[in-house]
Structures are given as structure tokens and as C-alpha cells.
Coordinates of C-alpha atoms in Angstrom, one line a residue:
Chain A
X1 CA 166.1 97.5 198.3
X2 CA 163.5 96.0 196.0
X3 CA 160.7 98.2 196.0
X4 CA 158.0 97.2 198.7
X5 CA 154.4 95.5 196.9
X6 CA 151.5 97.2 198.2
X7 CA 148.9 96.1 195.8
X8 CA 148.6 99.6 194.2
X9 CA 152.6 98.8 193.6
X10 CA 152.4 95.7 191.2
X11 CA 149.2 97.3 189.1
X12 CA 152.1 100.4 188.9
X13 CA 155.1 98.0 188.3
X14 CA 152.7 96.6 185.6
X15 CA 151.6 99.5 184.0
X16 CA 155.5 101.0 184.4
X17 CA 156.7 97.9 182.2
X18 CA 154.0 97.6 180.0
X19 CA 153.9 101.1 179.1
X20 CA 158.2 101.4 178.6
X21 CA 158.9 102.9 181.6
X22 CA 160.5 99.4 183.2
X23 CA 162.0 96.9 180.4
X24 CA 159.6 94.6 180.5
X25 CA 160.6 91.4 182.6
X26 CA 160.4 87.9 180.3
X27 CA 157.5 87.1 182.2
X28 CA 158.7 83.8 183.4
X29 CA 161.1 85.7 186.3
X30 CA 160.2 88.3 188.0
X31 CA 162.7 91.1 188.6
X32 CA 164.9 92.7 191.6
X33 CA 165.0 96.5 190.9
X34 CA 166.3 99.3 193.2
X35 CA 164.2 101.5 194.7
X36 CA 166.0 104.5 192.3
X37 CA 165.2 102.9 189.6
X38 CA 161.4 102.2 190.6
X39 CA 161.2 106.5 192.0
X40 CA 162.6 106.6 188.2
X41 CA 160.5 105.5 186.4
X42 CA 156.8 106.6 188.3
X43 CA 158.6 110.0 188.0
X44 CA 159.0 109.9 184.4
X45 CA 155.8 108.5 183.7
X46 CA 154.1 111.5 186.3
X47 CA 156.1 114.2 183.5
X48 CA 155.2 112.3 180.7
X49 CA 151.6 112.8 182.1
X50 CA 151.9 116.2 182.9
X51 CA 150.7 115.3 186.6
X52 CA 153.5 116.4 189.6
X53 CA 156.8 114.7 189.9
X54 CA 156.7 113.6 193.3
X55 CA 158.2 110.1 192.3
X56 CA 155.6 108.2 194.7
X57 CA 151.7 106.7 194.2
X58 CA 150.6 109.1 195.1
X59 CA 146.4 109.8 194.8
X60 CA 146.5 111.7 191.5
X61 CA 149.1 109.5 189.9
X62 CA 147.3 105.8 190.4
X63 CA 144.2 107.5 189.1
X64 CA 146.1 108.3 186.4
X65 CA 146.6 105.2 185.5
X66 CA 143.6 103.5 185.2
X67 CA 143.2 106.2 182.4
X68 CA 141.6 105.1 178.9
X69 CA 144.2 105.0 177.1
X70 CA 146.7 103.9 174.2
X71 CA 148.1 100.4 174.0
X72 CA 151.2 101.9 172.5
X73 CA 154.7 102.9 175.4
X74 CA 155.1 106.3 175.9
X75 CA 158.9 104.6 175.7
X76 CA 160.1 103.1 172.7
X77 CA 163.5 101.7 172.8
Chain B
X1 CA 166.5 115.2 178.3
X2 CA 166.0 115.2 181.9
X3 CA 162.8 118.0 183.5
X4 CA 163.4 120.7 181.9
X5 CA 163.3 119.5 177.9
X6 CA 160.7 121.2 176.3
X7 CA 157.6 118.6 175.7
X8 CA 156.6 117.8 171.6
X9 CA 155.8 115.3 169.6
X10 CA 158.2 112.2 169.6
X11 CA 159.6 110.2 166.6
X12 CA 159.8 105.8 166.8
X13 CA 162.5 106.2 164.3
X14 CA 160.9 104.7 161.4
X15 CA 158.3 105.8 158.8
X16 CA 156.9 104.4 155.8
X17 CA 158.9 105.1 152.1
X18 CA 156.0 105.5 150.0
X19 CA 153.5 108.3 150.6
X20 CA 150.1 106.9 148.6
X21 CA 149.0 104.0 151.3
X22 CA 146.7 101.3 151.2
X23 CA 144.0 100.0 154.1
X24 CA 141.8 97.7 154.7
X25 CA 139.6 96.7 157.7
X26 CA 139.7 93.2 158.2
X27 CA 137.6 92.7 161.3
X28 CA 134.8 94.8 162.3
X29 CA 133.1 96.5 165.6
X30 CA 130.0 94.4 166.2
X31 CA 127.4 97.0 167.6
X32 CA 128.7 99.7 164.2
X33 CA 127.0 99.9 161.1
X34 CA 130.3 99.0 158.6
X35 CA 129.5 101.8 156.3
X36 CA 129.9 103.9 159.6
X37 CA 133.0 102.6 160.3
X38 CA 134.4 102.9 156.6
X39 CA 134.0 106.7 156.6
X40 CA 135.2 106.9 160.2
X41 CA 138.3 105.0 159.7
X42 CA 139.0 107.7 155.8
X43 CA 137.9 110.7 157.9
X44 CA 140.8 109.7 160.7
X45 CA 143.4 109.0 157.9
X46 CA 142.1 111.9 156.3
X47 CA 143.5 113.8 159.6
X48 CA 147.1 112.9 158.3
X49 CA 146.7 113.8 154.9
X50 CA 145.8 117.0 155.7
X51 CA 148.7 118.0 156.7
X52 CA 151.2 115.8 154.2
X53 CA 151.1 114.4 149.9
X54 CA 150.0 110.7 151.9
X55 CA 147.4 109.9 150.5
X56 CA 145.3 106.7 152.3
X57 CA 143.3 104.3 150.0
X58 CA 140.9 101.6 151.1
X59 CA 141.5 98.2 148.8
X60 CA 141.2 94.6 149.2
X61 CA 144.2 91.9 149.4
X62 CA 147.9 93.1 149.6
X63 CA 147.7 96.6 151.9
X64 CA 150.2 98.6 154.4
X65 CA 147.8 99.0 156.7
X66 CA 145.5 96.4 158.3
X67 CA 142.9 97.2 161.2
X68 CA 141.2 95.1 163.1
X69 CA 138.9 95.1 165.5
X70 CA 139.6 91.9 168.8
X71 CA 139.5 91.3 171.9
X72 CA 141.3 89.9 174.3
X73 CA 144.5 88.2 172.6
X74 CA 144.4 88.1 169.4
X75 CA 147.7 87.1 168.3
X76 CA 150.4 89.5 168.6
X77 CA 151.4 89.1 171.9
X78 CA 149.6 92.3 173.2
X79 CA 145.5 91.0 174.6
X80 CA 143.2 93.2 175.2
X81 CA 141.8 94.4 178.3
X82 CA 137.8 94.2 177.6
X83 CA 135.9 97.8 178.4
X84 CA 137.9 101.3 179.3
X85 CA 142.8 100.7 180.4
X86 CA 143.9 99.9 176.8
X87 CA 141.1 101.3 173.7
X88 CA 143.6 100.1 170.6
X89 CA 146.8 99.7 169.6
X90 CA 149.0 100.5 166.4
X91 CA 152.5 99.2 165.3
X92 CA 154.7 101.6 163.8
X93 CA 155.8 101.5 160.3
X94 CA 158.9 99.6 161.2
X95 CA 156.3 96.5 162.3
X96 CA 154.2 96.9 159.7
X97 CA 151.7 99.4 160.3
X98 CA 148.7 97.8 161.7
X99 CA 146.0 99.2 164.1
X100 CA 144.8 97.0 166.2
X101 CA 140.9 98.3 167.9
X102 CA 139.2 96.9 171.4
X103 CA 136.0 95.7 169.6
X104 CA 134.9 95.0 173.3
X105 CA 134.9 99.5 173.1
X106 CA 131.8 100.7 173.1
X107 CA 133.0 103.1 169.7
X108 CA 131.1 105.3 169.0
X109 CA 130.4 108.2 166.3
X110 CA 129.4 112.1 166.9
X111 CA 128.7 111.2 170.4
X112 CA 129.4 112.2 174.5
X113 CA 129.4 108.7 174.9
X114 CA 131.1 105.9 174.5
X115 CA 134.9 106.0 172.4
X116 CA 135.3 108.0 169.8
X117 CA 136.1 106.2 167.5
X118 CA 137.2 108.8 165.0
X119 CA 140.1 110.6 167.1
X120 CA 140.8 106.6 169.0
X121 CA 141.4 106.4 165.0
X122 CA 143.3 109.0 164.0
X123 CA 145.6 108.4 167.0
X124 CA 146.5 104.7 165.7
X125 CA 147.2 106.1 162.8
X126 CA 149.5 107.9 163.9
X127 CA 151.2 104.7 165.3
X128 CA 151.4 103.6 162.0
X129 CA 152.6 106.4 160.2
X130 CA 156.1 106.8 163.0
X131 CA 155.3 108.5 165.5
X132 CA 155.1 107.5 169.2
X133 CA 153.1 109.3 172.3
X134 CA 153.5 113.2 172.3
X135 CA 154.3 114.3 176.2
X136 CA 152.0 117.9 175.0
X137 CA 148.5 116.9 176.2
X138 CA 146.9 118.5 174.2
X139 CA 147.9 116.7 171.3
X140 CA 146.2 114.3 169.8
X141 CA 149.7 111.9 169.9
X142 CA 148.7 111.9 173.7
X143 CA 148.3 108.7 174.8
X144 CA 145.6 109.6 177.5
X145 CA 141.4 109.4 175.6
X146 CA 140.3 113.5 176.3
X147 CA 136.6 112.4 175.7
X148 CA 134.2 113.2 172.1
X149 CA 135.9 117.0 171.1
X150 CA 133.5 117.7 168.6
X151 CA 135.5 120.8 167.5
X152 CA 138.4 118.2 166.8
X153 CA 141.9 119.7 165.1
X154 CA 145.1 118.6 165.1
X155 CA 147.3 120.3 167.7
X156 CA 150.5 121.7 166.3
X157 CA 153.0 119.3 167.7
X158 CA 151.3 116.6 166.2
X159 CA 151.8 118.7 162.8
X160 CA 154.9 119.5 163.2
X161 CA 155.6 115.5 164.4
X162 CA 153.8 114.5 161.3
X163 CA 155.8 116.7 158.9
X164 CA 159.0 116.2 160.7
X165 CA 158.2 112.6 158.7
X166 CA 157.0 113.6 155.0
X167 CA 157.0 117.1 154.9
X168 CA 154.7 119.5 154.1
X169 CA 151.4 119.2 151.7
X170 CA 153.0 120.8 148.6
X171 CA 149.6 119.1 146.7
X172 CA 145.5 120.9 146.6
X173 CA 143.2 118.5 147.0
X174 CA 141.1 118.9 150.1
X175 CA 140.4 122.9 150.3
X176 CA 139.3 122.3 153.7
X177 CA 143.0 122.8 154.9
X178 CA 145.7 124.9 154.4
X179 CA 144.5 126.7 151.9
X180 CA 147.7 125.7 149.7
X181 CA 148.8 128.9 148.1
X182 CA 151.9 127.9 146.1
X183 CA 153.5 131.9 147.9
X184 CA 152.4 130.5 151.0
X185 CA 156.5 129.0 151.1
X186 CA 157.8 133.2 151.3
X187 CA 159.1 133.5 147.5
X188 CA 156.0 135.4 148.1
X189 CA 157.5 138.1 150.7
X190 CA 160.2 138.7 148.3
X191 CA 158.1 141.0 146.4
X192 CA 156.8 143.4 148.4
X193 CA 154.5 145.1 145.9
X194 CA 152.4 141.8 146.5
X195 CA 151.1 144.0 149.6
X196 CA 152.9 147.4 149.0
X197 CA 150.2 149.9 147.9
X198 CA 151.7 152.3 145.7
X199 CA 151.4 156.1 146.7
X200 CA 148.2 157.0 147.2
X201 CA 147.1 159.7 145.2
X202 CA 146.8 162.8 147.0
X203 CA 142.5 162.9 146.1
X204 CA 142.5 159.9 148.8
X205 CA 141.5 160.9 152.7
X206 CA 145.9 161.1 154.7
X207 CA 144.2 161.0 157.8
X208 CA 145.0 157.6 158.2
X209 CA 148.2 158.0 157.9
X210 CA 148.6 160.6 160.1
X211 CA 147.3 157.6 162.8
X212 CA 147.1 154.1 161.5
X213 CA 145.2 152.7 163.8
X214 CA 142.0 151.6 163.7
X215 CA 139.0 149.5 165.3
X216 CA 138.8 147.1 162.7
X217 CA 139.7 145.8 159.6
X218 CA 136.7 142.8 158.3
X219 CA 135.7 141.6 154.0
X220 CA 132.9 141.8 152.5
X221 CA 130.8 138.9 151.7
X222 CA 131.4 140.6 147.8
X223 CA 135.5 140.8 148.9
X224 CA 135.2 144.7 149.5
X225 CA 138.3 145.2 152.1
X226 CA 136.9 147.4 154.9
X227 CA 138.7 149.4 157.7
X228 CA 136.6 150.9 160.8
X229 CA 137.4 153.9 162.8
X230 CA 135.6 155.6 165.4
X231 CA 132.2 156.4 163.2
X232 CA 134.1 156.5 159.4
X233 CA 135.3 154.1 156.6
X234 CA 137.9 153.6 154.3
X235 CA 137.5 151.1 150.9
X236 CA 141.4 149.3 150.6
X237 CA 142.1 148.7 147.1
X238 CA 144.4 146.5 145.5
X239 CA 147.3 149.1 145.7
X240 CA 145.9 152.0 148.4
X241 CA 143.3 153.9 150.1
X242 CA 140.5 154.1 147.7
X243 CA 139.2 157.8 147.1
X244 CA 136.1 159.2 147.7
X245 CA 137.0 158.4 151.6
X246 CA 136.2 158.0 154.7
X247 CA 132.4 157.5 154.7
X248 CA 129.8 157.5 157.3
X249 CA 129.5 154.1 158.8
X250 CA 125.8 154.8 159.6
X251 CA 125.3 155.4 155.9
X252 CA 126.2 152.8 154.8
X253 CA 125.5 150.0 157.3
X254 CA 121.8 151.5 158.3
X255 CA 121.4 150.6 162.2
X256 CA 125.2 150.3 162.6
X257 CA 126.9 152.2 165.4
X258 CA 130.6 153.9 165.5
X259 CA 133.6 152.7 167.6
X260 CA 133.2 148.8 166.4
X261 CA 135.6 146.4 167.9
X262 CA 135.6 143.5 165.7
X263 CA 133.7 141.9 162.4
X264 CA 134.6 138.9 160.3
X265 CA 132.4 137.7 157.2
X266 CA 131.7 134.5 157.6
X267 CA 131.5 131.5 154.7
X268 CA 127.4 132.2 155.1
X269 CA 128.2 135.5 153.4
X270 CA 127.0 137.5 156.3
X271 CA 128.9 140.3 157.8
X272 CA 128.6 139.8 161.9
X273 CA 130.3 143.4 163.7
X274 CA 131.4 143.7 167.1
X275 CA 131.3 145.8 169.8
X276 CA 131.0 146.1 174.5
X277 CA 128.3 143.3 174.8
X278 CA 125.8 143.5 171.6
X279 CA 126.5 142.3 168.3
X280 CA 124.7 143.2 164.6
X281 CA 124.5 140.6 161.2
X282 CA 124.0 142.1 158.3
X283 CA 123.8 140.2 154.8
X284 CA 125.8 142.9 152.5
X285 CA 124.1 146.4 153.5
X286 CA 120.9 145.0 154.9
X287 CA 120.4 144.4 158.5
X288 CA 120.0 140.6 158.9
X289 CA 117.2 140.5 161.2
X290 CA 116.4 141.8 164.7
X291 CA 120.1 143.7 166.0
X292 CA 122.2 144.4 168.2
X293 CA 121.7 140.9 170.1
X294 CA 123.7 140.3 172.9
X295 CA 127.3 138.2 172.2
X296 CA 125.7 135.8 175.2
X297 CA 123.2 134.7 173.3
X298 CA 124.8 134.4 169.9
X299 CA 128.0 133.4 170.4
X300 CA 127.9 131.5 173.4
X301 CA 131.0 131.7 175.6
X302 CA 132.4 134.1 174.0
X303 CA 132.9 137.5 176.6
X304 CA 132.5 141.0 175.7
X305 CA 134.4 143.5 174.7
X306 CA 136.4 141.8 172.0
X307 CA 139.2 143.2 170.6
X308 CA 139.8 141.5 167.0
X309 CA 137.7 138.1 165.0
X310 CA 138.6 136.4 162.8
X311 CA 137.6 133.7 160.4
X312 CA 141.0 131.8 160.5
X313 CA 142.9 130.7 156.9
X314 CA 144.2 127.4 158.9
X315 CA 141.1 125.6 159.2
X316 CA 138.2 127.9 158.2
X317 CA 137.0 128.3 162.2
X318 CA 136.2 131.5 163.8
X319 CA 138.2 133.1 166.2
X320 CA 138.0 135.8 169.3
X321 CA 140.9 137.2 170.5
X322 CA 140.5 139.8 173.6
X323 CA 143.4 141.0 176.0
X324 CA 146.0 138.2 176.4
X325 CA 143.4 135.2 175.6
X326 CA 142.0 134.0 172.0
X327 CA 138.9 132.0 172.2
X328 CA 137.9 129.9 168.9
X329 CA 134.4 129.9 168.6
X330 CA 132.8 126.7 165.2
X331 CA 128.9 127.2 164.4
X332 CA 128.5 123.9 163.7
X333 CA 129.2 122.2 167.1
X334 CA 127.5 122.0 170.3
X335 CA 129.5 123.3 172.2
X336 CA 130.5 125.9 170.3
X337 CA 133.3 126.5 172.0
X338 CA 135.4 124.0 173.6
X339 CA 136.1 123.8 177.5
X340 CA 139.8 124.2 177.1
X341 CA 139.2 128.2 176.0
X342 CA 140.5 130.7 176.5
X343 CA 143.6 130.0 175.5
X344 CA 146.8 132.4 175.4
X345 CA 147.4 134.2 172.4
X346 CA 151.2 133.6 173.1
X347 CA 150.2 130.0 170.9
X348 CA 150.3 132.5 168.1
X349 CA 153.6 132.7 168.1
X350 CA 155.4 136.3 167.4
X351 CA 151.0 137.4 168.0
X352 CA 151.3 140.2 170.7
X353 CA 148.5 140.5 173.2
X354 CA 145.7 143.3 173.3
X355 CA 145.4 143.5 169.3
X356 CA 144.2 146.2 167.8
X357 CA 142.4 144.2 164.4
X358 CA 142.7 141.4 162.8
X359 CA 141.3 138.9 159.4
X360 CA 142.1 137.4 156.6
X361 CA 143.1 139.2 153.5
X362 CA 141.7 138.0 150.5
X363 CA 145.6 136.8 149.5
X364 CA 144.4 133.9 152.1
X365 CA 147.2 135.0 154.6
X366 CA 145.9 136.0 158.4
X367 CA 146.8 139.6 159.4
X368 CA 146.7 141.3 162.8
X369 CA 147.3 144.4 163.8
X370 CA 148.2 146.0 166.6
X371 CA 149.4 150.2 167.1
X372 CA 150.5 151.5 163.8
X373 CA 151.9 148.0 162.8
X374 CA 150.7 145.1 161.8
X375 CA 151.9 141.2 162.0
X376 CA 151.1 138.7 158.4
X377 CA 150.7 135.0 160.1
X378 CA 152.0 131.7 158.7
X379 CA 149.7 128.5 159.0
X380 CA 151.6 126.2 158.5
X381 CA 154.2 127.2 160.5
X382 CA 151.3 128.5 163.0
X383 CA 154.0 131.2 163.5
X384 CA 154.2 135.2 162.0
X385 CA 155.8 135.0 159.1
X386 CA 159.3 135.0 158.8
X387 CA 160.4 137.0 155.7
X388 CA 163.0 140.2 154.6
X389 CA 162.1 143.6 155.7
X390 CA 160.9 140.6 159.0
X391 CA 156.7 141.9 161.0
X392 CA 155.4 143.7 162.2
X393 CA 155.6 146.6 159.5
X394 CA 154.1 149.4 159.5
X395 CA 151.0 149.4 158.6
X396 CA 150.7 152.6 157.7
X397 CA 153.2 152.0 153.9
X398 CA 152.6 148.9 154.1
X399 CA 147.9 148.9 153.6
X400 CA 147.1 152.4 153.4
X401 CA 150.1 153.9 150.7
X402 CA 151.7 156.5 152.9

């Protein structure tokens, strides 16, 4: 099942991809992402950012995604 | 791996093979004077050279690290996004090491307004040197910008990361960092005579042998080491307790009470004594003004009824200890105590809570005392020294020549 695409989901997808939590798509194709990988990516980000690990795009997580930060990926392959 | 992985720095996997690196600023931000930017950028590099043998020299032409302030798409496929969001990015050594800053940010220097150039630059240069992001929240290499910190200093996580790449600092250059006493590499400990006092001659008072617990220990501006206990004090010599002691505190420091909680001598040459909610300041043996004053008045953010205080040899800042917590006080900054304090004394790996005393001895080491025992602190490892014989050691034997 692809992740549901509420507006926050799509910007969160971009964020998670930009900072290395989801392998970046080529940009010229959209990728099918199973829910489990998506949830895992959110959990990884929450753990890295030191916030509650819920696997959900809760308000704290969305807020943290708006904080000023460094542009380098958190997860470097 | 997994959630229970200890939080710590991360190495990207590449580093520079040379330690003497060069850099240039090819494109400046609009609103700051170039000279100020130059200074802040050098200061940001110095953060890393303070703990390693890395050096950073500005020059023109071919350099290791090129620095540019750019807006939007700027040729590397990693466009900036305007004010906020992404502030800057940098490339790891294997990708060239360059650092790009979003020129649309409101870059500032020594100000709570805008985005602090020095802190962001120091972070980006961590990437240029091979550090990835750390998940230790208070580390410089954490990904999120945490606002201007007038008391900025690298977290031990950052120090461990950069030293994992480039080793510890072995060359002296800037005295403001680790007082790099070669003895600190441990051979200093193999010869216990450095700290072992030769047995005190019989004329020396033995009361501290019977009960070596004391109120506080400090160095005077002249370099003498004093131990306070109750209303008496002793002077320590290189080898033992000086003959002719104890004496009355009030005879030598007129106006000073007994049962002092903590004391230290700051780089201004003045000695501060703390007791209950009050503190005194002395210049040598003379009270330096109208004292006692309230601690809350002169040391805002520091609690009453302290256990110990010292000027730490690692960064020259003043640390206060009480119960299981410690505070860092930097008189040159506003506020002098960051809001993230107090922090747990357990951060000082191996140092116990509920200390009796602490100070930086004339050998540059920092010592902590509790009950009949003491601990010597290794500033670079940021932990109690691992030696043979181990710490804690007997205060009476090693310090009072008992």
C-alpha cells in the first residue's frame, strides 16, 4: 500500500528523503513506498532528533521538521 | 543499531590525509563586513584545531576548503530554500570539503538575533573534516541549529569524533585549549612521587591524617595551595603539609568566616569564597570591597550551599558543584549560566556526587575530593584518569604525607 498522501505526508516524504531517511527517488519518477518503510523512516528521524518515537507524523515531529538546520543528510550511505 | 544504540558522533568515512589545510572565502554574505566574516570563519576553524593538530590557513588560489555564500540553486544540485529551513551544507573530504552558506539567511555575529555565523560555520567545517551528524542533541554536530550560545564550547561527543579522525592535540599553540601538559598522557602517573608527599616531619600537624575530610582547597594568586577546615587552614607544600599550621582563617583573611563551602582563584587574580548564601572576594589577603554579598547577586544562576567550585583546566571556565549537579559560569557572557544548566555530575565520568571540594592544582590537573579519597580528572578523556594505582586514592597518604 502506498503511504496516504495528506499534504503533510508529501512534505514529510520530501524531508525524509532529503535527509537520508528514505532512499531518494530520481525525481523524475514517484516511488511506491510500503507503509512499514515509511513508518520506520519516521521512527529513525524521531530517534535521531531526540523526540518521542511514535512512527506517526504527530505535531512535534512536523514541528521539528520545520526547524532551521544543516542541509547535510543525517543518514549518510 | 536499533533504538538502544548509544547516541554519539558519526564518521562519514573519509578524512584529509594532511593536517595543514587551507581555505578561502570566494563569495561573502551581503550584510556583514568582510573582515568580520573572516574573523568568524577563522574562529570556527579554531574550534577544531583546539583539540587536534589540524591547522587552517586562509590563502588565495588552490585551497582545500572553499567557502561560498550562495542563494537558491547554486550549481551543486542542492538548492538553498531561502530564510530558515536549510541554513548551510558542506561536503565531506572525499567530495571536496567545500562549505556553502545560504546567503538569504540573516547571518549575525555575537547576537541573539539572526543566525549565528560562527556556530553554523563550525558545524559545517565538522562535515568538511569528515564528521557526519551526531544524534547527541547538545553536540555541535547535531543537525538542528539551537540558537546563539554565548558560552559555546564543543561537546565531548564532538571532541571524541574529531579526535577519532585526526588524533589528539599534541602540539602547543593556543593556551586557551587543553593545557597540554605532555605528562597528561599518563606516564606522569607512573611516577607517584609527583603527587606523593614525602612523609611530613613530626613537627607538622597530624590532625588531617586522623580525619582527612576538609571543607575546601584552592590555590592563591601567588600559587600557594590552602586547605580549609572549620575555622582553620593549612598550607600545602610540594611534598607535604607546611610546618607551623594550622592557623586561624580569620587571622590571615580578615573578615572571612570559617566553615567555607567552596573557593577558587580566578584569572583576575582574585579569590572567591562561598558559604551558605554568601560569598566574599579577596585580593590576596585583603577583602576586595564590601563583602559578604549574596551569591544570587554576584553569581546569578548559581545556587547557595555549594559543595565545591573550580576553574576547570580544560577551558578556563568556572564550575560549581552541588549534590548531583553542576553549573558552568562564564563571567564574560550574558547570561553567565546557560539555561541548559544544571547538568548531572555524572557527565564528568567517574566523578562522584556530593563532593567535598575540587580545584585545579599547579600541575594543571583538576582534582575532586570526597570523604577520605580524591580523584584526578583527565581533561581530554573527560573522565577520571585511569592509572595504576587507580583512583580514588587516599587523600591523607598522597596529599598530606600521612
